[in-house]
Amino acid sequence: MRVILRFLGFLFALATLVLLAGAAGATYLVWKYSQDLPDYSQLQNYEPPVMTRVHAADGALVAEYAKQRRLYIPIQSVPRLVIEAFLSAEDKNFYEHGGIDPTGIFRAALTAAQNYGKNVRAQGASTITQQVAKNFLLTNERSLDRKIKEALLALRIERAYSKDRILELYLNEIYLGMGAYGIAAAALVYFDKSVDELNVQEAAYLAALPKAPSNYNPFRERSRATDRRNWVIDRMVENGFVSQQEGEAAKKAPLEVTPRASGAQIFAAEYYAEEVRRQIYERYGERKLYEGGLSVRTPLDPKLQVLAKKTLTDGMVRYDEERGWRKPVTHIELVPGDDWGVKLGEVREWTDIPWRLAIVLDVSKDNARIGLQPSRTKSGQRSIEREIGLIPAEGAKWTRKPINQVLKPGDVVYVEPLGGAGGQWRLRQPPGVEGAMVVMEPTTGRVLALSGGFSYDESQFNRATQAMRQPGSSFKPIVYSAALDNGYTPSTIVIDAPFELEQQGQETWRPENYSKKYYGPQTLRFGLEQSRNVMTVRLANDVGMPIIAEYAKRFGIYDDMPPYLAMALGSGETTLMRMTGAYAMIANGGRKVTPSLIDRIQDRYGHTIYRHDERECRGCEATKWENQPEPSLIDRRPVVLDPMTAYQITSMMEGVVQRGTGTALKELGKPIAGKTGTTNDEKDAWFIGFTPEIVVGIYLGYDKPRPMGKGSTGGLLSAPIARDFMKVAIADRPAIPFRVPAGIKLVRIDRKSGQRTSAGDGNAILEAFKPGTAPPDGYSVAGYAGTDGSNPEPVTPVARSGTGGLY
C-alpha cells in the first residue's frame, strides 16, 4: 500500500513538474510572441476606405467611386437576419467564446486527423475575432507563428472591445468578391439592394462568400455557389435562426444576382458624373475621392439630363443626316455556315446611345435584311439567340440613295426601331459633328444638366467644360453690356458701313456682316438683334477694347482677354460652361454667378465640408416662432453689371428671339432672351438663351474645327435644339416675364429709328431706359462723323486683330 502511495505521489509530482514546465513554456511562448504584436488599440479609431457616392438633386444615385467598394454600416443598422447568416457560416459560438473557440479547434483537429494523407485542405477553426485580428493587424501568411499571434490578439481584442464592436469591424472589412468590401457594398453589388432588403437566400449567399469569393462566383461557379448558399441555410435552420419551412423555400429559390454598374447610374449622366469626379479629385485628392466616404449632392435633374442628351443628340444627327451617308461602322466578311453573331458580338458597342449594332446579311433594291448584335446576359456573355430584322427603303430614305447603293452584305451599322413597324429598323450613323449642352439655374449657377458630346463611351472628352471654342457672336451681348454701362442706350445709333483697320506688318482688317451688306445708321437694338458685325466693331472701337476686356473678365469668359478689336466678334477661345455662366449673370440681374455641379459635400461622419450656396440665412437658426422677423437671405456676391443694364440687354436679347437671328424659339410663346453665334467659315454654331428660371447653352462643331457648310449658323443649328429642349422643360411652367428693376423707364419708340413714336406705329416697341436717358428728338451716331450716312470717320488702329465672328 505504501509503495502504491509513493508511486502515486511520484506521478503527482511528475505531473506537477510537467504542468509547471508546460506553464513555463506557455508563459515563455506568450511572452515571446507578445513582444512584437501589433497595437490592437488602433481598432478603436479604425477608418476603413469607404466609397464616395454622388447623388442627384432628387436623391437618386449618380455614381460611386472607390478602389474598395465599401459602405461602412454600424452594427445597429445590420439586420438580425444578416448577422445570423454570418454567425451560422463563420462562428456560431461567437457570443459565447472569449476569442478562441476550443470546440471549433477540437472539431478541426479531429477532421484533420480523419483526412490525414488524403490531400484534403485542413478545416479552419478561426473565430470571427481571430479573423478580425488577421485582417486588420496581421498578414495572410499560413504559418504557426501567425496562428499563435492571431490567437493572442483575439484574446486581447475580446478583453478590449465589445462583441458588437468586433462584429461591426468584421462585417465592414471582409472582402466578398466583385470588388465589394463589407456587407453593405456587397448587397448593392450583388443584388442592387440595401442590407435591410435582403431575404434569407440572399443573406445566406453573402455569408457563403468570405471563405473564397472567387470559388463561389454566381456566374462562373453557379452550382458551387448555390450548394454553399444552401449549406449556410441549413446551418441557419440548425441553429434555430429560421424555420424548417423558410429554409426549404430559400433553398429552392434560384440564385438570382443583379450586378450593379460601377459607372454612372443615371442614363445620359456620364459626362456630368465624370466632371464631378474630376472636380472632387482636384479639390481633395485621390485618396479622399476613392477612400474618404464622401457624400456628394449635385443639382443634377435626371429628367432634364435625359432631355438634354436627347435633344442635343437629335440636333447633331439631324445636321449629320442632312449631309448624307458616310460609311458603316466596320465590315465583316460573311462566310457561308459561319455564325455571324459571334463576329458581330466582338464589335464594340456604345452603350450610352439608344441604337443597336447590326450586320447586313443581304440587300435588295427595296430593303436590307439584318442580324442584330446579340444582347449580353448578366454574366456579360453574349446571348446565343439570333434576331433578324429588316431595313426597308423608308428606313434609309434620309441617305437619298437606293438602299443597295448604300449597304452591302457584311456591313456593320447602327439601327433603331422604325416606329409602329415590328421587326423593321431605321438606319443610323454616329454623327461626325460634335457639340455640348449646359442647363443652368440663373440665380445660383447650379448646373441642372450637362451633355458633353454624342457618346461618352466613344469619347470621354467633355466638350462643355474642356473644349476651347470661339463663341462668335454669342460674345456680342458682353460688348453691348459694356456700352450700356458706359453711357449708351438701346436706341443709340451706330453706323453700319465698311470699316477698315490697318495692321502693322499684316493685311488691313475689313470685317464684314454675314450678309455681305451694310444697312447705314441703326440702333444698338437692331445691331444686336440682327447680329451686325461691323456695328459691333464700331461700337467696341468707340467704347474701347480695354473696357470690354475688363467686362469679359468680370463675366468669367476670359481670364485675360487681349484688347484686340477682333475679340469683340468672339474670336477668342473659351468654354461653353463659361459662356453659359456669363448669360446666367445677365439673367440674374447682373449679380455674380459661379457655375457649379456640386451643391454640397459631406464627409463620412455627415459633416458638411463644402457648400456651393454661400448666402447667409439670417433667422434660420431659430428653434421656434416667437414673433421674430421672417428669415432673410443675405447675398454678398459681387455685382458685375448694373441691374438696369442687365434688364436692357435682356430686353434686347428678347428681340433676338422675336425678330432677330433666334426666331426658332419664338413659337414657344414665353419670355425668352438669347443670342446666336457663328464663327468664321461656320466652324462653330452657338445659341445661349434664358428665361427667368433657366439658362440653356449649346454649341455644335467638329472636334478638329473645320467648316460645317454654308448656312450652318447658330440660328439654324443650335437654336432649334434649344427650342426642342425648352418646349418640354418649361412646358408646365408659367410664362413669367423678366423682372423690371426699379428706376427703369419704359418708353414707346420706333425700334428702327430709336425715336419716340405713337402706339399706332407698326414698329413701336417699349424700350428700357435708365433715368435721364430718354430718347432725344435728334440723334448722334457712334463711330460716325456726320448724320447723312456718308464719310465714316477715320478709325485709329488699336491693336493687332485676329479672325472675326459672324452671327
Coordinates of C-alpha atoms in Angstrom, one line a residue, residues 345-769:
G345 CA -20.6 40.3 -80.8
E346 CA -16.9 41.2 -80.9
V347 CA -17.6 44.6 -82.4
R348 CA -17.5 47.3 -79.7
E349 CA -20.9 48.9 -79.0
W350 CA -21.6 52.3 -77.4
T351 CA -23.9 51.6 -74.5
D352 CA -25.0 55.2 -73.9
I353 CA -26.9 55.6 -77.2
P354 CA -30.3 54.1 -77.9
W355 CA -29.3 52.3 -81.0
R356 CA -28.2 48.7 -81.7
L357 CA -25.4 47.3 -83.9
A358 CA -26.5 45.1 -86.8
I359 CA -24.8 43.3 -89.6
V360 CA -26.2 43.4 -93.2
L361 CA -26.9 39.8 -94.3
D362 CA -28.3 40.6 -97.8
V363 CA -29.5 43.6 -99.7
S364 CA -32.1 44.2 -102.5
K365 CA -33.2 47.4 -104.1
D366 CA -36.1 47.7 -101.7
N367 CA -34.7 46.6 -98.3
A368 CA -31.8 45.1 -96.4
R369 CA -32.0 42.0 -94.2
I370 CA -30.0 42.4 -91.0
G371 CA -28.9 40.5 -87.9
L372 CA -29.0 42.3 -84.6
Q373 CA -26.0 42.1 -82.3
P374 CA -26.8 39.5 -79.6
S375 CA -27.6 41.1 -76.2
R376 CA -25.5 40.4 -73.2
T377 CA -26.5 38.2 -70.3
K378 CA -26.0 39.1 -66.6
S379 CA -22.6 37.4 -66.7
G380 CA -21.5 39.6 -69.6
Q381 CA -21.7 36.8 -72.2
R382 CA -23.4 37.3 -75.5
S383 CA -26.8 35.5 -75.9
I384 CA -26.9 32.5 -78.2
E385 CA -30.2 33.7 -79.7
R386 CA -30.1 35.4 -83.1
E387 CA -32.5 38.2 -84.0
I388 CA -33.3 39.0 -87.6
G389 CA -34.7 42.3 -88.8
L390 CA -35.3 44.4 -91.9
I391 CA -34.3 47.9 -93.0
P392 CA -37.0 49.0 -95.6
A393 CA -36.4 51.7 -98.1
E394 CA -38.2 54.1 -95.7
G395 CA -35.7 53.4 -93.0
A396 CA -32.8 54.6 -95.2
K397 CA -34.7 57.4 -97.0
W398 CA -32.5 60.0 -95.5
T399 CA -29.5 58.8 -97.4
R400 CA -31.2 59.9 -100.6
K401 CA -29.9 56.9 -102.4
P402 CA -31.2 53.4 -103.2
I403 CA -30.5 51.1 -100.2
N404 CA -28.5 48.7 -102.3
Q405 CA -26.1 51.6 -103.2
V406 CA -25.7 52.4 -99.5
L407 CA -25.3 49.0 -97.9
K408 CA -23.7 45.7 -98.9
P409 CA -23.6 42.3 -97.1
G410 CA -21.1 42.3 -94.2
D411 CA -21.5 46.0 -93.3
V412 CA -21.9 46.7 -89.6
V413 CA -24.3 49.6 -89.0
Y414 CA -26.4 51.2 -86.2
V415 CA -30.1 50.8 -86.3
E416 CA -33.1 51.8 -84.2
P417 CA -36.7 50.5 -84.3
L418 CA -38.9 52.0 -87.1
G419 CA -41.9 53.5 -85.4
G420 CA -45.0 51.3 -85.5
A421 CA -43.4 48.5 -87.6
G422 CA -42.4 45.4 -85.8
G423 CA -39.1 43.9 -86.9
Q424 CA -38.4 46.9 -89.1
W425 CA -35.4 49.2 -88.4
R426 CA -34.2 52.6 -89.3
L427 CA -30.6 53.0 -90.5
R428 CA -28.5 55.3 -88.3
Q429 CA -24.9 56.6 -88.3
P430 CA -23.0 58.3 -85.4
P431 CA -22.6 61.9 -86.4
G432 CA -19.3 63.3 -87.4
V433 CA -20.1 66.6 -85.8
E434 CA -19.9 67.0 -82.0
G435 CA -21.3 69.5 -79.5
A436 CA -22.4 70.2 -76.0
M437 CA -25.2 71.5 -73.9
V438 CA -25.3 73.1 -70.4
V439 CA -28.5 73.8 -68.5
M440 CA -28.1 76.1 -65.5
E441 CA -30.2 77.8 -62.8
P442 CA -29.6 81.6 -63.3
T443 CA -29.9 82.7 -59.7
T444 CA -27.4 80.2 -58.3
G445 CA -25.3 78.8 -61.1
R446 CA -26.4 75.3 -60.3
V447 CA -25.9 73.1 -63.3
L448 CA -29.1 71.1 -63.8
A449 CA -28.0 69.1 -66.8
L450 CA -24.8 68.7 -68.9
S451 CA -24.1 66.8 -72.0
G452 CA -20.5 66.8 -73.3
G453 CA -20.9 65.1 -76.6
F454 CA -22.7 62.4 -78.6
S455 CA -21.3 59.4 -76.7
Y456 CA -19.2 59.1 -73.5
D457 CA -18.4 55.5 -74.5
E458 CA -16.9 56.8 -77.7
S459 CA -15.0 59.8 -76.2
Q460 CA -14.7 61.0 -72.6
F461 CA -13.7 64.5 -73.8
N462 CA -16.2 66.8 -72.2
R463 CA -17.0 69.5 -74.8
A464 CA -19.0 71.5 -72.3
T465 CA -16.1 72.1 -69.9
Q466 CA -12.9 71.2 -71.7
A467 CA -13.3 72.2 -75.4
M468 CA -11.9 75.7 -76.1
R469 CA -14.0 77.2 -78.9
Q470 CA -14.6 80.6 -80.4
P471 CA -18.0 81.9 -79.2
G472 CA -18.5 84.1 -82.2
S473 CA -21.4 86.5 -82.0
S474 CA -22.7 84.9 -78.7
F475 CA -20.0 87.2 -77.2
K476 CA -21.7 90.3 -78.5
P477 CA -24.0 90.8 -75.5
I478 CA -20.9 91.4 -73.4
V479 CA -19.8 94.2 -75.8
Y480 CA -23.3 95.8 -75.7
S481 CA -23.5 95.4 -71.9
A482 CA -20.2 97.3 -71.6
A483 CA -21.6 100.0 -73.9
L484 CA -24.9 100.3 -72.0
D485 CA -23.0 100.5 -68.7
N486 CA -20.9 103.4 -70.1
G487 CA -23.4 105.9 -71.4
Y488 CA -25.1 104.2 -74.4
T489 CA -28.8 103.3 -74.7
P490 CA -30.6 100.7 -76.7
S491 CA -31.6 103.4 -79.1
T492 CA -28.1 104.9 -79.6
I493 CA -27.4 105.0 -83.4
V494 CA -24.3 103.2 -84.7
I495 CA -23.3 103.3 -88.3
D496 CA -23.3 100.0 -90.3
A497 CA -20.8 100.8 -93.0
P498 CA -17.5 99.4 -94.2
F499 CA -14.8 99.5 -91.6
E500 CA -11.0 99.2 -92.0
L501 CA -8.2 98.7 -89.6
E502 CA -4.6 98.9 -90.7
Q503 CA -2.4 96.4 -89.0
Q504 CA 1.4 96.8 -88.8
G505 CA 3.0 94.1 -90.9
Q506 CA -0.3 92.4 -91.8
E507 CA -3.2 92.9 -94.3
T508 CA -5.7 95.5 -93.5
W509 CA -8.6 94.0 -91.5
R510 CA -12.0 94.5 -93.0
P511 CA -14.8 92.9 -91.0
E512 CA -18.0 92.1 -92.8
N513 CA -21.6 91.3 -92.0
Y514 CA -22.7 87.7 -92.6
S515 CA -25.0 89.0 -95.4
K516 CA -22.1 91.0 -97.0
K517 CA -24.4 94.0 -96.9
Y518 CA -24.4 97.2 -94.9
Y519 CA -27.5 99.0 -93.5
G520 CA -26.4 102.5 -92.6
P521 CA -27.3 104.1 -89.3
Q522 CA -29.1 101.7 -87.0
T523 CA -29.9 101.4 -83.3
L524 CA -27.9 99.2 -80.8
R525 CA -31.0 97.1 -80.5
F526 CA -31.0 96.4 -84.3
G527 CA -27.3 95.7 -84.2
L528 CA -27.7 93.0 -81.5
E529 CA -31.0 91.5 -82.8
Q530 CA -29.6 91.1 -86.3
S531 CA -26.1 90.4 -85.2
R532 CA -24.3 93.0 -87.3
N533 CA -20.6 92.5 -87.1
V534 CA -19.5 95.9 -88.4
M535 CA -21.8 97.8 -86.0
T536 CA -20.3 95.7 -83.1
V537 CA -16.7 96.5 -84.2
R538 CA -17.5 100.3 -84.4
L539 CA -19.2 100.1 -81.0
A540 CA -16.3 98.3 -79.5
N541 CA -13.8 100.7 -81.0
D542 CA -15.9 103.6 -79.6
V543 CA -16.2 102.1 -76.1
G544 CA -12.6 100.9 -76.0
M545 CA -11.4 97.3 -76.0
P546 CA -9.7 97.6 -72.6
I547 CA -13.1 98.3 -71.1
I548 CA -14.6 95.3 -73.0
A549 CA -11.7 93.1 -71.8
E550 CA -12.5 94.1 -68.2
Y551 CA -16.2 93.1 -68.7
A552 CA -15.2 89.8 -70.2
K553 CA -13.1 89.1 -67.1
R554 CA -16.0 90.1 -64.8
F555 CA -18.3 87.7 -66.6
G556 CA -15.7 84.9 -66.3
I557 CA -15.5 84.3 -70.0
Y558 CA -11.7 85.1 -70.3
D559 CA -9.1 85.4 -67.6
D560 CA -7.1 87.9 -69.5
M561 CA -8.6 88.8 -72.9
P562 CA -6.2 90.6 -75.3
P563 CA -7.7 94.0 -76.2
Y564 CA -7.7 93.3 -79.9
L565 CA -10.7 94.7 -81.8
A566 CA -11.5 91.3 -83.4
M567 CA -12.1 89.9 -79.9
A568 CA -15.4 91.9 -79.9
L569 CA -16.6 89.4 -82.5
G570 CA -15.8 86.4 -80.3
S571 CA -12.6 85.4 -81.9
G572 CA -11.0 84.3 -78.6
E573 CA -11.5 80.8 -77.2
T574 CA -13.5 79.9 -74.1
T575 CA -15.8 77.1 -72.9
L576 CA -19.5 76.6 -73.2
M577 CA -19.7 76.4 -69.4
R578 CA -18.1 79.8 -69.0
M579 CA -20.3 81.4 -71.7
T580 CA -23.5 79.9 -70.1
G581 CA -22.4 81.2 -66.7
A582 CA -22.0 84.7 -68.2
Y583 CA -25.5 84.7 -69.6
A584 CA -26.7 83.4 -66.2
M585 CA -25.3 86.6 -64.6
I586 CA -27.3 88.7 -67.0
A587 CA -30.4 86.7 -66.2
N588 CA -29.6 87.1 -62.5
G589 CA -29.8 90.9 -62.7
G590 CA -26.1 91.4 -63.1
R591 CA -25.1 89.6 -59.9
K592 CA -22.1 87.2 -59.9
V593 CA -22.9 83.6 -60.6
T594 CA -20.4 80.7 -60.3
P595 CA -21.4 77.6 -62.3
S596 CA -21.4 74.6 -60.0
L597 CA -22.1 70.9 -60.5
I598 CA -21.8 70.3 -56.7
D599 CA -24.3 71.6 -54.1
R600 CA -22.8 70.1 -51.0
I601 CA -20.1 67.6 -49.9
Q602 CA -20.3 65.8 -46.5
D603 CA -17.5 63.6 -45.0
R604 CA -18.1 60.1 -43.8
Y605 CA -19.4 61.4 -40.5
G606 CA -22.0 63.7 -42.1
H607 CA -20.2 66.9 -41.5
T608 CA -20.5 69.4 -44.4
I609 CA -17.1 70.3 -45.7
Y610 CA -18.3 72.2 -48.8
R611 CA -21.4 74.1 -49.8
H612 CA -21.9 76.0 -53.0
D613 CA -24.6 78.4 -51.8
E614 CA -22.7 80.8 -49.6
R615 CA -25.6 83.1 -48.9
E616 CA -26.3 83.8 -45.3
C617 CA -29.7 83.0 -43.9
R618 CA -30.5 85.3 -41.0
G619 CA -33.1 83.9 -38.7
C620 CA -32.9 80.3 -40.0
E621 CA -31.4 79.1 -36.7
A622 CA -34.5 79.8 -34.7
T623 CA -35.9 76.8 -32.9
K624 CA -39.4 78.1 -32.5
W625 CA -41.7 81.0 -33.5
E626 CA -41.6 84.0 -31.1
N627 CA -42.9 86.7 -33.4
Q628 CA -39.4 87.4 -34.8
P629 CA -38.9 88.7 -38.3
E630 CA -39.1 86.2 -41.1
P631 CA -35.7 84.6 -42.1
S632 CA -33.9 86.5 -44.9
L633 CA -31.1 85.6 -47.3
I634 CA -28.1 87.9 -47.3
D635 CA -26.4 87.7 -50.8
R636 CA -22.9 89.1 -50.7
R637 CA -22.0 88.0 -54.2
P638 CA -20.5 91.0 -56.2
V639 CA -22.5 92.8 -58.8
V640 CA -20.7 92.6 -62.2
L641 CA -23.3 94.5 -64.2
D642 CA -25.7 97.3 -63.3
P643 CA -29.2 95.7 -62.8
M644 CA -30.7 98.2 -65.1
T645 CA -28.1 97.4 -67.8
A646 CA -28.8 93.7 -67.2
Y647 CA -32.5 94.3 -67.9
Q648 CA -31.8 96.4 -71.0
I649 CA -29.5 93.8 -72.6
T650 CA -32.1 91.1 -71.6
S651 CA -34.8 93.1 -73.4
M652 CA -32.6 93.4 -76.5
M653 CA -32.0 89.7 -76.5
E654 CA -35.7 89.1 -76.2
G655 CA -35.8 91.0 -79.5
V656 CA -33.2 88.4 -80.9
V657 CA -35.9 85.7 -80.3
Q658 CA -38.8 87.8 -81.5
R659 CA -37.3 89.4 -84.6
G660 CA -33.7 88.5 -85.0
T661 CA -31.5 85.5 -85.5
G662 CA -33.0 83.4 -82.8
T663 CA -36.6 83.2 -84.0
A664 CA -36.6 79.4 -83.9
L665 CA -37.7 79.9 -80.2
K666 CA -40.4 82.4 -80.9
E667 CA -43.1 79.7 -81.3
L668 CA -42.7 78.8 -77.6
G669 CA -44.7 81.9 -76.8
K670 CA -42.9 82.6 -73.5
P671 CA -40.4 85.3 -72.4
I672 CA -37.1 84.0 -73.7
A673 CA -33.9 86.0 -74.3
G674 CA -30.9 84.7 -76.1
K675 CA -28.2 85.2 -78.7
T676 CA -26.9 83.1 -81.6
G677 CA -23.3 82.8 -82.5
T678 CA -21.5 81.5 -85.6
T679 CA -17.7 81.8 -86.1
N680 CA -15.8 82.3 -89.3
D681 CA -16.5 79.8 -92.0
E682 CA -19.3 78.3 -89.9
K683 CA -16.9 76.3 -87.8
D684 CA -19.0 76.7 -84.6
A685 CA -22.7 77.3 -84.2
W686 CA -23.9 78.6 -80.8
F687 CA -27.1 79.6 -79.1
I688 CA -27.4 80.6 -75.4
G689 CA -30.8 81.6 -74.2
F690 CA -32.6 82.0 -70.9
T691 CA -35.9 82.5 -69.1
P692 CA -36.1 83.9 -65.6
E693 CA -35.7 80.4 -64.3
I694 CA -33.4 78.5 -66.6
V695 CA -30.3 79.1 -68.9
V696 CA -29.5 76.8 -71.8
G697 CA -26.2 77.0 -73.7
I698 CA -25.4 74.9 -76.8
Y699 CA -22.7 74.7 -79.4
L700 CA -22.1 72.4 -82.4
G701 CA -18.8 71.9 -84.2
Y702 CA -16.3 69.4 -85.3
D703 CA -13.7 68.4 -82.7
K704 CA -11.0 69.5 -85.1
P705 CA -12.6 72.7 -86.2
R706 CA -13.5 72.9 -89.9
P707 CA -16.3 74.5 -91.9
M708 CA -19.7 72.9 -91.3
G709 CA -21.1 74.2 -94.6
K710 CA -22.8 77.3 -95.9
G711 CA -25.8 78.3 -93.8
S712 CA -24.6 76.3 -90.7
T713 CA -25.4 79.1 -88.4
G714 CA -26.3 79.2 -84.7
G715 CA -29.8 80.3 -85.6
L716 CA -30.3 77.3 -87.9
L717 CA -28.4 74.5 -86.0
S718 CA -28.2 75.4 -82.3
A719 CA -31.3 77.5 -81.7
P720 CA -33.7 74.7 -82.8
I721 CA -32.0 72.3 -80.3
A722 CA -32.7 74.9 -77.5
R723 CA -36.3 75.2 -78.7
D724 CA -36.8 71.4 -78.6
F725 CA -35.3 71.3 -75.1
M726 CA -37.3 74.3 -73.7
K727 CA -40.5 73.1 -75.3
V728 CA -40.5 70.2 -72.9
A729 CA -38.5 71.7 -70.0
I730 CA -40.7 74.8 -69.4
A731 CA -44.0 73.4 -70.8
D732 CA -45.6 73.3 -67.4
R733 CA -44.1 76.5 -66.1
P734 CA -46.0 79.8 -66.1
A735 CA -44.9 82.5 -68.6
I736 CA -43.0 84.7 -66.1
P737 CA -41.8 88.0 -67.5
F738 CA -38.3 89.3 -66.8
R739 CA -38.3 91.5 -63.7
V740 CA -38.1 95.2 -64.4
P741 CA -35.7 96.8 -61.9
A742 CA -36.6 100.0 -60.0
G743 CA -35.7 103.1 -61.9
I744 CA -36.1 101.7 -65.4
K745 CA -38.4 103.8 -67.6
L746 CA -40.2 102.1 -70.5
V747 CA -40.7 104.4 -73.4
R748 CA -42.6 103.7 -76.7
I749 CA -40.1 104.2 -79.5
D750 CA -39.7 103.2 -83.2
R751 CA -37.3 100.2 -83.0
K752 CA -35.7 101.2 -86.3
S753 CA -35.1 104.9 -85.7
G754 CA -34.8 104.9 -81.9
Q755 CA -37.2 107.9 -81.7
R756 CA -40.3 108.4 -79.7
T757 CA -43.5 107.2 -81.5
S758 CA -47.1 106.5 -81.0
A759 CA -48.9 103.3 -80.2
G760 CA -50.2 103.1 -83.8
D761 CA -46.7 102.8 -85.3
G762 CA -46.1 99.2 -86.6
N763 CA -42.5 99.4 -85.5
A764 CA -43.3 100.6 -82.0
I765 CA -41.9 98.8 -79.0
L766 CA -41.4 99.6 -75.3
E767 CA -37.8 100.3 -74.9
A768 CA -36.0 100.3 -71.5
F769 CA -34.1 103.5 -70.5

